[in-house]
Coordinates of C-alpha atoms in Angstrom, one line a residue:
Chain A
X914 CA -29.5 -16.7 120.1
X915 CA -30.1 -19.4 122.7
X916 CA -32.0 -21.5 120.1
X917 CA -29.0 -21.1 117.7
X918 CA -26.8 -22.4 120.4
X919 CA -29.2 -25.3 121.1
X920 CA -29.5 -24.1 124.6
X921 CA -32.7 -24.0 126.6
X922 CA -32.6 -21.1 129.1
X923 CA -34.8 -21.0 132.1
X924 CA -37.1 -18.0 132.8
X925 CA -34.8 -17.0 135.7
X926 CA -31.6 -17.3 133.5
X927 CA -32.7 -14.8 130.8
X928 CA -32.5 -11.5 132.6
X929 CA -29.0 -12.0 134.3
X930 CA -27.6 -13.5 131.0
X931 CA -28.8 -10.4 129.0
X932 CA -27.3 -8.0 131.6
X933 CA -24.0 -9.8 131.9
X934 CA -23.6 -10.3 128.2
X935 CA -24.3 -6.6 127.6
X936 CA -21.5 -5.6 130.0
X937 CA -19.0 -7.9 128.3
X938 CA -20.0 -6.8 124.8
X939 CA -19.6 -3.1 125.9
X940 CA -16.1 -4.0 127.0
X941 CA -15.1 -5.9 123.9
X942 CA -16.6 -3.2 121.7
X943 CA -13.5 -1.2 122.5
X944 CA -11.7 -3.0 119.7
X945 CA -13.9 -1.0 117.3
X946 CA -11.8 2.1 118.2
X947 CA -8.7 0.6 116.6
X948 CA -7.7 1.3 113.0
X949 CA -7.3 -2.1 111.6
X950 CA -7.4 -1.2 107.9
X951 CA -5.1 -3.5 105.9
X952 CA -4.3 -5.7 109.0
X953 CA -4.6 -9.3 108.0
X954 CA -6.5 -11.6 110.5
X955 CA -4.4 -14.1 112.3
X956 CA -4.9 -17.6 110.9
X957 CA -2.2 -19.3 112.9
X958 CA 0.1 -18.0 115.6
X959 CA 3.2 -19.9 114.8
X960 CA 4.5 -20.2 111.2
X961 CA 3.9 -23.7 110.0
X962 CA 4.7 -25.1 106.6
X963 CA 4.0 -28.5 105.1
X964 CA 1.6 -29.5 107.9
X965 CA -0.4 -31.8 105.5
X966 CA -0.1 -35.5 106.0
X967 CA -0.6 -38.3 103.5
X968 CA -4.2 -39.3 103.3
X969 CA -3.9 -42.9 104.4
X970 CA -6.6 -44.8 106.3
X971 CA -5.5 -45.8 109.8
X972 CA -7.4 -48.0 112.3
X973 CA -9.9 -46.2 114.5
X974 CA -11.5 -47.2 117.8
X975 CA -13.7 -50.4 117.7
X976 CA -17.4 -49.5 117.4
X977 CA -18.5 -51.2 120.6
X978 CA -15.9 -49.3 122.6
X979 CA -17.2 -46.0 121.3
X980 CA -20.8 -46.9 121.7
X981 CA -20.2 -48.0 125.3
X982 CA -20.0 -44.3 126.3
X983 CA -23.3 -43.3 124.8
X984 CA -26.3 -42.6 127.0
X985 CA -28.4 -44.9 124.7
X986 CA -27.1 -47.2 121.9
X987 CA -27.7 -50.5 120.3
X988 CA -25.2 -52.8 118.5
X989 CA -25.2 -50.6 115.5
X990 CA -25.3 -47.0 116.6
X991 CA -26.4 -44.2 118.9
X992 CA -30.1 -44.1 119.7
X993 CA -31.9 -40.7 119.8
X994 CA -35.5 -39.5 120.1
X995 CA -37.3 -39.0 116.8
X996 CA -36.9 -35.5 115.3
X997 CA -40.7 -35.2 115.2
X998 CA -42.1 -37.3 118.0
Chain B
X297 CA 13.1 -41.7 154.5
X298 CA 10.4 -40.2 156.7
X299 CA 7.1 -39.1 155.1
X300 CA 8.0 -35.4 155.8
X301 CA 11.4 -35.9 154.0
X302 CA 9.7 -37.5 151.1
X303 CA 7.1 -34.7 150.7
X304 CA 9.9 -32.1 150.9
X305 CA 11.5 -33.4 147.7
X306 CA 11.0 -31.7 144.4
X307 CA 9.9 -34.0 141.6
X308 CA 13.5 -33.9 140.2
X309 CA 15.0 -34.7 143.6
X310 CA 12.5 -37.5 144.1
X311 CA 13.4 -39.0 140.8
X312 CA 17.1 -38.8 141.7
X313 CA 16.4 -40.4 145.1
X314 CA 14.6 -43.3 143.5
X315 CA 17.4 -43.7 141.0
X316 CA 20.0 -43.6 143.8
X317 CA 18.1 -46.3 145.8
X318 CA 17.3 -44.1 148.9
X319 CA 13.6 -44.0 148.1
X320 CA 11.2 -46.5 146.4
X321 CA 8.8 -45.4 143.8
X322 CA 6.0 -47.3 145.6
X323 CA 6.7 -45.5 148.9
X324 CA 6.6 -42.1 147.1
X325 CA 3.4 -43.0 145.2
X326 CA 1.7 -44.2 148.4
X327 CA 2.8 -41.1 150.4
X328 CA 1.1 -38.8 147.9
X329 CA -1.8 -41.2 147.1
X330 CA -2.8 -41.3 150.8
X331 CA -2.7 -37.5 151.1
X332 CA -4.6 -37.0 147.9
X333 CA -7.2 -39.6 148.9
X334 CA -7.7 -37.9 152.3
X335 CA -8.3 -34.6 150.6
X336 CA -10.8 -36.2 148.2
X337 CA -12.6 -37.9 151.1
X338 CA -12.7 -34.6 153.1
X339 CA -14.7 -32.8 150.4
X340 CA -15.2 -29.2 151.2
X341 CA -13.5 -29.6 154.6
X342 CA -10.3 -30.2 152.6
X343 CA -9.1 -28.2 149.6
X344 CA -11.2 -30.2 147.1
X345 CA -8.3 -30.5 144.7
X346 CA -9.2 -33.8 143.2
X347 CA -12.0 -35.4 141.1
X348 CA -10.4 -38.9 141.2
X349 CA -7.5 -40.5 143.0
X350 CA -5.7 -43.7 141.9
X351 CA -6.4 -46.8 144.1
X352 CA -3.0 -48.5 143.7
X353 CA 0.6 -47.7 142.9
X354 CA 1.8 -49.2 139.6
X355 CA 2.8 -52.8 140.3
X356 CA 5.8 -52.8 138.0
X357 CA 8.9 -50.7 138.8
X358 CA 9.3 -47.8 136.4
X359 CA 12.3 -48.0 134.2
X360 CA 12.3 -44.5 132.7
X361 CA 13.9 -41.1 133.6
X362 CA 11.1 -39.9 135.8
X363 CA 11.5 -43.1 137.8
X364 CA 7.9 -43.4 139.0
X365 CA 7.3 -39.9 140.3
X366 CA 3.5 -39.6 139.9
X367 CA 1.7 -36.7 138.4
X368 CA -1.7 -35.2 139.1
X369 CA -3.5 -34.3 135.9
X370 CA -6.3 -31.8 135.2
X371 CA -9.6 -33.4 134.8
X372 CA -9.9 -32.3 131.1
X373 CA -7.2 -34.6 129.9
X374 CA -8.7 -37.8 128.6
X375 CA -7.4 -40.8 130.5
X376 CA -8.4 -44.2 129.3
X377 CA -10.9 -45.8 131.7
X378 CA -10.5 -43.0 134.3
X379 CA -13.3 -40.4 134.7
X380 CA -12.6 -37.3 132.7
X381 CA -15.3 -34.7 132.9
X382 CA -13.5 -31.4 132.4
X383 CA -15.2 -30.3 135.6
X384 CA -18.6 -30.5 133.9
X385 CA -21.9 -32.2 134.7
X386 CA -22.5 -32.8 131.0
X387 CA -19.7 -35.4 130.9
X388 CA -20.9 -37.2 134.0
X389 CA -19.9 -40.9 133.7
X390 CA -17.6 -40.4 130.8
X391 CA -14.7 -43.0 130.7
X392 CA -12.5 -42.0 127.7
X393 CA -11.5 -44.9 125.4
X394 CA -8.1 -43.3 124.9
X395 CA -5.5 -41.2 126.7
X396 CA -4.2 -37.7 125.9
X397 CA -0.8 -37.6 124.3
X398 CA 0.7 -35.3 127.0
X399 CA -0.4 -37.8 129.7
X400 CA 0.8 -40.9 127.8
X401 CA 4.2 -39.2 127.1
X402 CA 4.6 -38.4 130.8
X403 CA 3.7 -42.0 131.6
X404 CA 6.3 -43.3 129.0
X405 CA 8.8 -40.9 130.7
X406 CA 8.2 -42.6 134.0
X407 CA 5.4 -40.5 135.6
X408 CA 2.3 -42.6 136.3
X409 CA -1.1 -41.0 137.0
X410 CA -1.7 -40.1 140.7
X411 CA -5.0 -38.3 140.4
X412 CA -7.3 -36.1 138.3
X413 CA -7.6 -32.5 139.5
X414 CA -10.5 -30.2 139.9
X415 CA -10.9 -27.3 137.5
X416 CA -13.2 -24.6 136.2
X417 CA -15.8 -26.2 133.9
X418 CA -14.2 -26.7 130.5
X419 CA -11.4 -24.5 131.7
X420 CA -13.6 -21.4 131.7
X421 CA -12.9 -19.4 134.8
X422 CA -10.2 -17.7 136.9
X423 CA -11.1 -18.9 140.4
X424 CA -12.0 -22.6 140.1
X425 CA -15.5 -21.7 141.4
X426 CA -17.2 -22.9 138.1
X427 CA -16.8 -26.6 138.7
X428 CA -19.4 -29.3 138.9
X429 CA -17.3 -30.7 141.8
X430 CA -17.5 -27.5 143.8
X431 CA -14.8 -24.9 144.4
X432 CA -11.1 -25.5 145.2
X433 CA -9.7 -23.7 148.2
X434 CA -6.4 -21.9 148.3
X435 CA -3.9 -23.7 150.7
X436 CA -2.6 -20.2 151.8
X437 CA -6.0 -19.2 153.0
X438 CA -9.0 -21.5 152.8
X439 CA -11.4 -18.6 152.3
X440 CA -9.7 -17.6 149.1
X441 CA -9.7 -19.0 145.6
X442 CA -6.7 -20.8 144.2
X443 CA -7.1 -19.1 140.8
X444 CA -8.2 -21.0 137.7
X445 CA -8.9 -22.7 135.6
X446 CA -6.2 -25.2 136.7
X447 CA -7.0 -24.5 140.3
X448 CA -7.0 -28.1 141.6
X449 CA -3.5 -28.7 140.0
X450 CA -2.1 -25.5 141.5
X451 CA -3.5 -26.0 145.0
X452 CA -2.5 -29.7 145.0
X453 CA 1.2 -28.8 144.3
X454 CA 1.3 -25.9 146.7
X455 CA -0.2 -28.0 149.5
X456 CA 2.1 -30.9 148.9
X457 CA -0.7 -33.2 147.8
X458 CA 1.1 -34.0 144.6
X459 CA 4.8 -33.7 143.6
X460 CA 3.8 -31.9 140.4
X461 CA 0.8 -31.5 138.2
X462 CA -0.3 -31.0 134.6
X463 CA -2.7 -28.2 133.7
X464 CA -3.8 -26.3 130.6
X465 CA -3.5 -22.6 129.7
X466 CA -5.9 -20.9 127.3
X467 CA -5.7 -17.3 128.5
X468 CA -3.7 -17.8 131.7
X469 CA -5.1 -20.9 133.3
X470 CA -1.7 -22.3 134.3
X471 CA 0.1 -19.1 135.1
X472 CA -2.6 -17.3 137.1
X473 CA -3.4 -20.2 139.5
X474 CA 0.4 -20.8 139.9
X475 CA 0.8 -17.2 140.9
X476 CA -2.1 -17.3 143.4
X477 CA -0.8 -20.5 145.0
X478 CA 2.9 -19.5 145.1
X479 CA 4.2 -22.1 142.7
X480 CA 5.7 -22.2 139.2
X481 CA 3.5 -22.5 136.1
X482 CA 4.6 -22.6 132.5
X483 CA 2.6 -22.1 129.3
X484 CA 4.7 -23.4 126.4
X485 CA 4.8 -22.1 122.8
X486 CA 1.5 -22.9 121.0
X487 CA 2.0 -26.3 119.3
X488 CA 5.0 -27.4 121.5
X489 CA 2.8 -29.9 123.3
X490 CA 0.1 -32.0 121.6
X491 CA -3.5 -31.1 122.3
X492 CA -4.7 -34.6 121.4
X493 CA -7.0 -35.9 124.1
X494 CA -7.4 -32.5 125.8
X495 CA -11.1 -31.7 126.0
X496 CA -11.1 -28.6 123.9
X497 CA -12.1 -25.1 125.0
X498 CA -10.4 -22.7 122.4
X499 CA -8.3 -24.7 120.1
X500 CA -6.2 -21.9 118.7
X501 CA -5.1 -21.0 122.3
X502 CA -5.2 -24.2 124.4
X503 CA -1.8 -25.4 125.6
X504 CA -0.8 -28.0 128.2
X505 CA 1.7 -26.9 130.8
X506 CA 3.4 -27.9 134.0
X507 CA 2.6 -26.7 137.5
X508 CA 5.5 -27.4 139.8
X509 CA 7.4 -26.4 142.9
X510 CA 10.4 -25.0 141.1
X511 CA 11.6 -24.1 137.6
X512 CA 13.8 -27.2 137.3
X513 CA 10.7 -29.4 137.8
X514 CA 8.9 -27.4 135.1
X515 CA 11.7 -28.0 132.7
X516 CA 11.8 -31.7 133.5
X517 CA 8.1 -32.2 133.0
X518 CA 8.1 -30.1 129.7
X519 CA 11.0 -32.3 128.4
X520 CA 8.8 -35.3 128.6
X521 CA 5.8 -33.6 126.9
X522 CA 7.0 -31.8 123.9
X523 CA 7.1 -32.9 120.3
X524 CA 5.2 -33.4 117.1
X525 CA 2.2 -35.7 117.4
X526 CA 0.5 -37.1 114.3
X527 CA -2.8 -36.9 116.2
X528 CA -2.6 -33.1 116.5
X529 CA -1.9 -31.3 113.2
X530 CA -1.0 -28.1 115.0
X531 CA 1.7 -29.7 117.1
X532 CA 5.3 -29.0 116.1
X533 CA 8.7 -30.6 116.6
X534 CA 10.5 -28.7 119.3
X535 CA 13.8 -27.5 117.9
X536 CA 16.3 -29.3 120.1
X537 CA 15.9 -30.7 123.6
X538 CA 14.5 -29.1 126.7
X539 CA 17.5 -28.6 129.0
X540 CA 17.4 -28.5 132.8
X541 CA 18.2 -24.9 133.7
X542 CA 21.5 -24.0 135.3
X543 CA 21.8 -20.2 135.1
X544 CA 22.7 -18.3 138.2
X545 CA 23.1 -14.9 136.7
X546 CA 21.3 -12.7 134.2
X547 CA 24.3 -10.9 132.7
X548 CA 23.6 -9.5 129.3
X549 CA 19.9 -10.5 129.5
X550 CA 17.6 -7.6 128.5
X551 CA 14.3 -7.4 130.2
X552 CA 11.5 -5.2 129.0
X553 CA 8.8 -3.8 131.3
X554 CA 5.6 -2.9 129.3
X555 CA 3.9 0.1 130.9
X556 CA 0.6 -1.2 129.4
X557 CA 0.6 -4.2 131.7
X558 CA 2.3 -2.8 134.8
X559 CA 0.1 0.2 135.7
X560 CA -3.6 0.8 136.1
X561 CA -5.7 -2.0 137.4
X562 CA -2.8 -3.8 139.2
X563 CA -2.9 -3.9 143.0
X564 CA -0.3 -1.8 144.9
X565 CA 1.1 -4.8 146.8
X566 CA 1.5 -6.7 143.6
X567 CA 3.3 -3.8 141.9
X568 CA 5.6 -3.5 144.9
X569 CA 6.6 -7.2 144.8
X570 CA 7.1 -6.9 141.0
X571 CA 9.4 -3.9 141.5
X572 CA 11.4 -5.8 144.1
X573 CA 11.8 -8.7 141.6
X574 CA 13.0 -6.3 138.9
X575 CA 15.6 -5.0 141.4
X576 CA 16.8 -8.5 142.0
X577 CA 17.1 -9.1 138.3
X578 CA 19.3 -6.0 138.0
X579 CA 21.5 -7.2 140.8
X580 CA 21.9 -10.5 138.8
X581 CA 23.2 -8.5 135.9
X582 CA 20.0 -8.0 133.8
X583 CA 19.5 -4.8 131.8
X584 CA 15.9 -3.5 132.4
X585 CA 14.2 -1.1 130.1
X586 CA 10.7 0.1 129.3
X587 CA 9.1 -1.5 126.3
X588 CA 5.8 -0.8 124.5
X589 CA 3.1 -3.3 123.6
X590 CA 0.6 -0.7 122.3
X591 CA -2.2 -3.2 121.6
X592 CA -1.9 -5.2 124.8
X593 CA -4.7 -3.2 126.5
X594 CA -7.0 -4.5 123.8
X595 CA -5.9 -8.1 124.2
X596 CA -8.6 -8.9 126.8
X597 CA -11.3 -7.6 124.5
X598 CA -10.0 -9.7 121.5
X599 CA -9.6 -12.7 123.8
X600 CA -13.2 -12.5 125.1
X601 CA -14.4 -12.6 121.5
X602 CA -12.1 -15.3 120.1
X603 CA -12.1 -17.7 123.0
X604 CA -16.0 -17.8 123.4
X605 CA -16.3 -18.0 119.6
X606 CA -14.1 -21.1 119.6
X607 CA -15.8 -22.4 122.7
X608 CA -19.3 -22.1 121.2
X609 CA -18.1 -24.2 118.2
X610 CA -16.1 -26.8 120.3
X611 CA -18.9 -27.3 122.8
X612 CA -21.5 -28.0 120.1
X613 CA -20.5 -31.7 120.4
X614 CA -22.1 -32.0 123.9
X615 CA -25.6 -32.9 122.8
X616 CA -26.5 -36.0 124.8
X617 CA -25.9 -38.4 121.9
X618 CA -22.4 -39.9 122.1
X619 CA -21.1 -39.5 125.7
X620 CA -21.9 -38.1 129.1
X621 CA -25.4 -37.2 130.3
X622 CA -28.7 -36.9 128.5
X623 CA -31.8 -35.1 129.8
X624 CA -34.7 -37.5 130.2
X625 CA -38.3 -37.1 129.0
X626 CA -37.4 -35.0 126.0
X627 CA -40.3 -34.9 123.5
X628 CA -38.2 -34.8 120.4
X629 CA -34.6 -34.6 119.2
X630 CA -34.2 -30.9 119.3
X631 CA -35.8 -30.7 122.8
X632 CA -33.3 -33.4 123.9
X633 CA -30.3 -31.3 122.7
X634 CA -31.6 -28.2 124.4
X635 CA -32.6 -29.7 127.7
X636 CA -29.4 -31.7 127.9
X637 CA -27.3 -28.6 127.4
X638 CA -29.5 -26.6 129.8
X639 CA -29.1 -29.2 132.6
X640 CA -25.4 -30.2 131.8
X641 CA -23.7 -26.8 131.5
X642 CA -23.0 -24.4 134.3
X643 CA -23.7 -20.6 134.2
X644 CA -20.3 -19.5 133.0
X645 CA -20.1 -22.0 130.1
X646 CA -23.6 -21.0 129.0
X647 CA -22.5 -17.3 129.1
X648 CA -19.5 -18.1 126.9
X649 CA -21.5 -20.2 124.4
X650 CA -24.0 -17.4 124.1
X651 CA -21.2 -14.8 123.6
X652 CA -19.5 -16.9 121.0
X653 CA -22.6 -17.7 119.1
X654 CA -23.4 -14.0 119.0
X655 CA -19.9 -13.1 117.9
X656 CA -20.0 -15.6 115.1
X657 CA -23.6 -14.9 113.9
X658 CA -24.3 -13.6 110.5
X659 CA -24.1 -9.8 110.5
X660 CA -21.9 -9.6 113.5
X661 CA -19.0 -11.9 112.4
X662 CA -16.8 -9.2 110.9
X663 CA -17.5 -6.6 113.7
X664 CA -16.4 -9.1 116.4
X665 CA -14.6 -12.2 115.3
X666 CA -13.0 -10.6 112.2
X667 CA -11.8 -7.6 114.1
X668 CA -10.6 -9.6 117.0
X669 CA -8.4 -11.7 114.7
X670 CA -6.9 -8.5 113.3
X671 CA -6.2 -7.3 116.8
X672 CA -4.5 -10.6 117.4
X673 CA -2.2 -10.0 114.5
X674 CA -1.3 -6.5 115.9
X675 CA -0.5 -8.1 119.3
X676 CA 1.8 -10.7 117.7
X677 CA 3.5 -7.8 115.8
X678 CA 3.9 -5.8 119.1
X679 CA 5.8 -8.7 120.7
X680 CA 7.9 -9.3 117.6
X681 CA 9.0 -5.7 117.6
X682 CA 9.7 -5.8 121.3
X683 CA 11.8 -8.9 121.0
X684 CA 14.1 -7.1 118.5
X685 CA 15.3 -5.0 121.4
X686 CA 14.8 -7.2 124.5
X687 CA 15.1 -10.9 125.4
X688 CA 12.0 -11.2 127.6
X689 CA 8.9 -9.2 128.6
X690 CA 8.3 -9.2 132.4
X691 CA 5.0 -8.3 134.1
X692 CA 3.1 -9.3 137.2
X693 CA 1.2 -12.6 136.4
X694 CA -2.1 -11.5 137.9
X695 CA -3.5 -8.1 138.9
X696 CA -4.2 -9.1 142.4
X697 CA -3.3 -11.7 145.0
X698 CA -5.8 -14.6 145.7
X699 CA -9.3 -13.0 146.3
X700 CA -12.1 -14.3 148.5
X701 CA -14.4 -17.1 147.4
X702 CA -17.6 -15.5 146.0
X703 CA -16.0 -12.1 145.7
X704 CA -16.2 -11.9 141.9
X705 CA -18.8 -14.5 140.9
X706 CA -21.5 -11.9 140.5
X707 CA -19.5 -9.9 138.0
X708 CA -18.2 -11.8 135.0
X709 CA -16.2 -8.8 133.7
X710 CA -14.4 -8.4 137.0
X711 CA -13.5 -12.1 136.9
X712 CA -12.2 -11.7 133.3
X713 CA -9.9 -8.9 134.3
X714 CA -7.8 -11.5 136.1
X715 CA -6.4 -12.5 132.7
X716 CA -5.3 -9.0 131.8
X717 CA -1.6 -9.7 131.9
X718 CA -1.7 -13.2 130.6
X719 CA -3.9 -13.1 127.5
X720 CA -1.5 -11.1 125.3
X721 CA 1.0 -13.9 125.4
X722 CA -1.7 -16.5 124.7
X723 CA -2.9 -14.6 121.7
X724 CA 0.6 -14.4 120.4
X725 CA 1.2 -18.1 121.0
X726 CA 4.5 -17.4 122.9
X727 CA 5.8 -19.1 126.0
X728 CA 5.5 -17.5 129.4
X729 CA 6.3 -18.7 132.9
X730 CA 5.0 -17.5 136.3
X731 CA 7.3 -17.8 139.3
X732 CA 6.6 -16.7 142.8
X733 CA 8.4 -13.4 143.5
X734 CA 7.2 -12.3 146.9
X735 CA 4.2 -11.7 149.1
X736 CA 1.4 -9.1 149.5
X737 CA -1.0 -9.3 152.4
X738 CA 0.7 -12.6 153.3
X739 CA -0.3 -14.1 150.0
X740 CA 2.0 -15.1 147.1
X741 CA 2.6 -12.8 144.1
X742 CA 3.6 -14.2 140.7
X743 CA 6.2 -12.7 138.2
X744 CA 5.5 -13.5 134.5
X745 CA 8.4 -13.8 132.1
X746 CA 7.6 -14.2 128.4
X747 CA 9.9 -14.9 125.4
X748 CA 9.7 -15.5 121.7
X749 CA 8.2 -18.7 120.3
X750 CA 10.4 -21.7 121.2
X751 CA 12.6 -19.7 123.6
X752 CA 11.7 -22.1 126.4
X753 CA 15.3 -23.1 127.2
X754 CA 16.4 -19.5 127.6
X755 CA 13.2 -18.6 129.5
X756 CA 13.7 -21.5 132.0
X757 CA 17.3 -20.4 132.6
X758 CA 16.3 -16.8 133.3
X759 CA 13.5 -18.0 135.6
X760 CA 15.8 -20.3 137.4
X761 CA 18.4 -17.6 138.1
X762 CA 15.7 -15.3 139.4
X763 CA 14.1 -18.1 141.5
X764 CA 17.4 -18.8 143.2
X765 CA 18.0 -15.1 144.0
X766 CA 14.4 -14.5 145.2
X767 CA 14.5 -17.7 147.4
X768 CA 10.7 -17.6 147.9
X769 CA 9.5 -19.9 150.6
X770 CA 7.0 -21.7 148.4
X771 CA 5.1 -23.7 151.0
X772 CA 2.1 -22.6 153.0
X773 CA 1.5 -24.6 156.3
X774 CA 0.9 -28.2 155.3
X775 CA -2.7 -29.2 155.4

C-alpha cells in the first residue's frame, strides 16, 4: 500500500501505522451495516446545471515564474533523477 | 484612540471608525502587526499563531468598504510571493506565483493581508498539533489545544492578535476551533466561496470561512468572499447579497435538536451549556422540537473514507518535482518521490494518505468509497427531510471543551471523534455557524446552527439574535 502511495515508511513507522489504520478501518466498517440498496452515490452536494465553460485558451503563468519554484530546473523544464540511474 | 481601545473594536466597528476619521488604517494595521510579530518572535513562549507576519502596512490608503482592516489568513491559502506551506515541511520555501481568490476578493474589499496563520498540516487535524511549525496554544489555557485545523486563525482572533481571520473547513476545521477558542466560525454552503488557490485537502468538502469575534463580522467578511469564480468550476453565484444581520428575536423560527448529535459521547458540561442556549432561544420566541437525522451517526465513518480518499489523490502532487522540498541523494526517480514524501509529510498526513489509498484500491473501492458516497446521499436526504419541518438544526459544535496538548495525539480515532457533530453538515454541503454559548470548566462551549444550502442570511440573523441574548464575554485575558 505504501508503495502504491509512493510513500517510503521507516521500520519504526510500520507497526504503529498498521495498528492505527486497523482501528480506524474497524470504525468506518460500520457503514457496512447500512442497507444502501438502490441509494445513488453522491456526485455533487449542491445541484448545479450548466457548469461547463467555453473551451477557449487563456494565458497561463510564464514558464520562468513557474520553474522558479522547482527544487531543480533549467530554462526549459523541471529536472529529475533518471528513472533508472 | 489608545491601543486598548483599538484592539477592542470588532472588524466592522474598526472599518466604521476608519471611515468616520477617528482611526487611521495604518494605526490599526500597526497595532495588530506589532502584536502578531511579537507572538511570532516568542515562538512556543507565545501562542505560536503565525507562520508569517507582514513587515509593513500598505502604503496607499484603502478606498474600499473594509477600509484597511487587515486579515490573518490560514497558511494554506496561496498568497503571491508570501510563504504558503499549508503547515507542511513538504512545501518548505514555496512562494506561490498567484493569490487565492478568497484572499484577493478580501483585499479588493479593503482587507489587506496581516499574517499567515498556523494550522494542522494540509488541514488534517482537530488540535493544531500536526503542524511543521509546532502546536498552537489556546489563549484560554496555554496547556490546551485551540482546536483545528484552523487553530492559528481561531487563537489569533480570540487573543486579539488579529481583528479577524480566514480559515477553511473540511469536516469542522473552522467551527470546532472557533468553539474551543470562544469565537464565531462560519462554514458557508459548498461552492459559495471559490476554492481557487486553497491548497486542497478534500475537494468535495473544502470551504473557506470566516473566524471572527462576532456574527456581524462573519457576515461582513463573507459578503466580500462569495461569488462565482471562473477559476473554480464548483463555485456558484450566491443568490442575492450577504446582508449584515439585524435580528433581535427568533419569533416563528423553528429549531430542531437531533438526538443523534446531542447524546452519547458529548461531555456533560457541553450539554448543559447547550441546553441553556436552547432555553435562551425559546425565550427569544423560537419553537424548539426534536428532529431525526438517522444517518448522522454514520457520518464520521463516511467522512473518514471520503476525506482520506480525496486527500490521497490531491496530495499525489507533492513529489519533489515542481515545488517545495526534495529529498537529496535519491538513487532514481521513484526513490526520489518516496523519500521526499517520507521526509516531507508528518505522521497524520501519511496515515490519511495510506487510508485513502487503501479505500480507493482495486477490490476495496466499492466496499469503502462507493458505500461512503451512498451514505453521503442518505445524510443529505436526512437534512432535506428535516428542513421540511424546521428552519435550523442546532447541536453542540464539539463534543468537549478544549483538551490538553498531547491528550489525544496517541489515538487517531479519539481525535477524529472531535468532528462528530460537524461532519454531517460538511457531507451535506450545507452552511453551519458556531457561536460561543457559555462555559464549561472555565472554557468556552460552541453552539452550532445549520441551515439549508444558501440560507446564510437567515442563519446569520438567527445567530446574531442568540449572540445578543447570550452575551458571551468572548475574550480571555489578553496575552
